[in-house]
mmCIF file of C-alpha atoms in Angstrom:
data_model
loop_
_atom_site.group_PDB
_atom_site.id
_atom_site.type_symbol
_atom_site.label_atom_id
_atom_site.label_comp_id
_atom_site.label_asym_id
_atom_site.label_seq_id
_atom_site.Cartn_x
_atom_site.Cartn_y
_atom_site.Cartn_z
ATOM 1 C CA TRP Z 30 -124.089 -186.220 75.349
ATOM 2 C CA SER Z 31 -127.008 -184.041 74.491
ATOM 3 C CA SER Z 32 -130.413 -184.890 75.944
ATOM 4 C CA ASP Z 33 -131.592 -184.887 72.323
ATOM 5 C CA VAL Z 34 -129.202 -187.660 71.273
ATOM 6 C CA CYS Z 35 -131.923 -189.346 69.173
ATOM 7 C CA SER Z 36 -131.398 -186.644 66.558
ATOM 8 C CA SER Z 37 -127.771 -187.646 66.248
ATOM 9 C CA ASP Z 38 -126.396 -189.953 63.563
ATOM 10 C CA LEU Z 39 -125.505 -192.265 66.449
ATOM 11 C CA SER Z 40 -129.140 -193.274 66.825
ATOM 12 C CA SER Z 41 -128.938 -195.438 63.685
ATOM 13 C CA ASP Z 42 -126.716 -198.150 65.173
ATOM 14 C CA ASP Z 43 -128.619 -201.242 66.336
ATOM 15 C CA LYS Z 44 -126.011 -201.762 69.078
ATOM 16 C CA LEU Z 45 -127.549 -198.793 70.877
ATOM 17 C CA LYS Z 46 -131.207 -199.876 70.746
ATOM 18 C CA THR Z 47 -133.609 -201.873 72.854
ATOM 19 C CA ASN Z 48 -137.407 -202.307 72.835
ATOM 20 C CA ARG Z 49 -137.666 -201.890 69.059
ATOM 21 C CA GLU Z 50 -141.266 -201.784 67.896
ATOM 22 C CA LYS Z 51 -142.559 -201.579 64.341
ATOM 23 C CA LEU Z 52 -144.345 -198.377 63.367
ATOM 24 C CA ASN Z 53 -147.904 -199.560 62.794
ATOM 25 C CA ASN Z 54 -150.555 -197.869 60.671
ATOM 26 C CA ALA Z 55 -147.891 -195.708 59.072
ATOM 27 C CA LEU Z 56 -149.936 -195.041 55.950
ATOM 28 C CA SER Z 57 -152.950 -193.816 57.893
ATOM 29 C CA LYS Z 58 -150.642 -191.518 59.869
ATOM 30 C CA VAL Z 59 -149.021 -190.136 56.726
ATOM 31 C CA LEU Z 60 -152.467 -189.496 55.260
ATOM 32 C CA LEU Z 61 -153.210 -187.194 58.217
ATOM 33 C CA LEU Z 62 -150.268 -184.966 57.277
ATOM 34 C CA ASN Z 63 -150.245 -182.203 54.702
ATOM 35 C CA GLY Z 64 -147.293 -180.801 52.839
ATOM 36 C CA PHE Z 65 -147.590 -177.214 51.647
ATOM 37 C CA THR Z 66 -145.783 -174.080 50.588
ATOM 38 C CA PHE Z 67 -146.034 -170.974 52.740
ATOM 39 C CA ASN Z 68 -144.654 -167.567 53.632
ATOM 40 C CA TRP Z 69 -143.896 -166.434 57.157
ATOM 41 C CA ASN Z 70 -146.657 -164.517 58.962
ATOM 42 C CA GLU Z 71 -146.275 -161.326 61.009
ATOM 43 C CA LYS Z 72 -145.461 -163.241 64.223
ATOM 44 C CA ALA Z 73 -142.636 -165.100 62.467
ATOM 45 C CA ILE Z 74 -141.356 -161.875 60.937
ATOM 46 C CA SER Z 75 -141.339 -160.249 64.402
ATOM 47 C CA LEU Z 76 -139.156 -163.174 65.570
ATOM 48 C CA GLY Z 77 -136.666 -162.474 62.785
ATOM 49 C CA PHE Z 78 -137.802 -164.771 59.981
ATOM 50 C CA ASP Z 79 -137.377 -163.485 56.422
ATOM 51 C CA LYS Z 80 -140.710 -162.090 55.165
ATOM 52 C CA ASP Z 81 -139.728 -162.648 51.540
ATOM 53 C CA GLN Z 82 -138.717 -166.268 51.980
ATOM 54 C CA SER Z 83 -140.993 -168.825 50.327
ATOM 55 C CA CYS Z 84 -140.888 -172.151 52.173
ATOM 56 C CA VAL Z 85 -142.154 -175.715 51.989
ATOM 57 C CA GLY Z 86 -143.055 -177.749 55.044
ATOM 58 C CA VAL Z 87 -145.573 -179.457 57.272
ATOM 59 C CA SER Z 88 -147.456 -178.406 60.398
ATOM 60 C CA ALA Z 89 -145.666 -179.291 63.630
ATOM 61 C CA GLN Z 90 -149.061 -179.587 65.310
ATOM 62 C CA GLU Z 91 -150.235 -182.155 62.715
ATOM 63 C CA VAL Z 92 -146.998 -184.136 63.036
ATOM 64 C CA GLN Z 93 -147.201 -184.021 66.833
ATOM 65 C CA LYS Z 94 -150.594 -185.768 66.713
ATOM 66 C CA VAL Z 95 -149.315 -188.748 64.708
ATOM 67 C CA LEU Z 96 -145.605 -188.934 65.596
ATOM 68 C CA PRO Z 97 -144.815 -186.878 68.715
ATOM 69 C CA GLU Z 98 -141.215 -188.135 68.694
ATOM 70 C CA ALA Z 99 -140.635 -186.010 65.581
ATOM 71 C CA VAL Z 100 -141.542 -182.721 67.284
ATOM 72 C CA VAL Z 101 -139.594 -180.715 69.850
ATOM 73 C CA GLU Z 102 -140.393 -177.459 71.572
ATOM 74 C CA ARG Z 103 -137.741 -174.754 71.615
ATOM 75 C CA ASN Z 104 -137.662 -171.192 72.831
ATOM 76 C CA TYR Z 105 -136.894 -168.853 69.957
ATOM 77 C CA ASN Z 106 -136.425 -165.170 70.800
ATOM 78 C CA GLY Z 107 -138.640 -165.558 73.877
ATOM 79 C CA GLU Z 108 -141.379 -167.496 72.076
ATOM 80 C CA ASP Z 109 -142.020 -171.250 72.545
ATOM 81 C CA ILE Z 110 -142.050 -172.753 69.058
ATOM 82 C CA LEU Z 111 -142.679 -176.330 67.886
ATOM 83 C CA LEU Z 112 -140.071 -177.679 65.478
ATOM 84 C CA VAL Z 113 -140.363 -180.742 63.252
ATOM 85 C CA LYS Z 114 -137.331 -182.985 63.196
ATOM 86 C CA TYR Z 115 -137.795 -183.905 59.542
ATOM 87 C CA GLU Z 116 -135.328 -186.799 59.684
ATOM 88 C CA LYS Z 117 -137.695 -188.477 62.172
ATOM 89 C CA LEU Z 118 -140.398 -188.600 59.475
ATOM 90 C CA VAL Z 119 -138.284 -190.871 57.264
ATOM 91 C CA PRO Z 120 -139.013 -194.119 59.198
ATOM 92 C CA LEU Z 121 -142.740 -193.342 59.057
ATOM 93 C CA LEU Z 122 -142.528 -192.753 55.309
ATOM 94 C CA ILE Z 123 -140.582 -195.995 54.815
ATOM 95 C CA GLU Z 124 -143.231 -198.001 56.642
ATOM 96 C CA ALA Z 125 -146.037 -196.227 54.755
ATOM 97 C CA ILE Z 126 -144.388 -197.146 51.443
ATOM 98 C CA LYS Z 127 -144.147 -200.768 52.576
ATOM 99 C CA GLU Z 128 -147.861 -200.737 53.486
ATOM 100 C CA LEU Z 129 -148.691 -199.309 50.053
ATOM 101 C CA ASN Z 130 -146.531 -201.966 48.423
ATOM 102 C CA GLU Z 131 -148.446 -204.695 50.256
ATOM 103 C CA LYS Z 132 -151.712 -203.230 48.950
ATOM 104 C CA VAL Z 133 -150.362 -203.088 45.394
ATOM 105 C CA GLU Z 134 -149.100 -206.662 45.567
ATOM 106 C CA SER Z 135 -152.454 -207.833 46.925
ATOM 107 C CA LEU Z 136 -154.297 -206.115 44.082
ATOM 108 C CA GLU Z 137 -151.865 -207.562 41.539
ATOM 109 C CA ARG Z 138 -152.496 -211.072 42.916
ATOM 110 C CA LYS Z 139 -156.265 -210.533 42.683
ATOM 111 C CA LEU Z 140 -155.964 -209.326 39.094
ATOM 112 C CA SER Z 141 -153.719 -212.220 38.046
ATOM 113 C CA ASN Z 142 -156.186 -214.737 39.563
ATOM 114 C CA LYS Z 143 -159.041 -213.569 37.331
#
């Protein structure tokens, strides 16, 4: 087994889990993140990234502040780089959507009571 087994599809089975805790304040965490398009800078190009590639992503440093479990550090061509494990953002997004839904339902109840 890899030490990074949480990234495996195996981590979805409830038979393998203990100490489950709900992700709280998911919406406020999502609101701290920014999605953006970008091109690789000179440092990335020196590490072998394609200078002409247009990308979409998030900042690993921003993600690390709100969901450190979704970020890993790897050595890439002699440089320590933070990587976002994008699949780890999905549970946060699910909980944020549920929080938004609760807000919408609350507003709908208030409107229907007028």
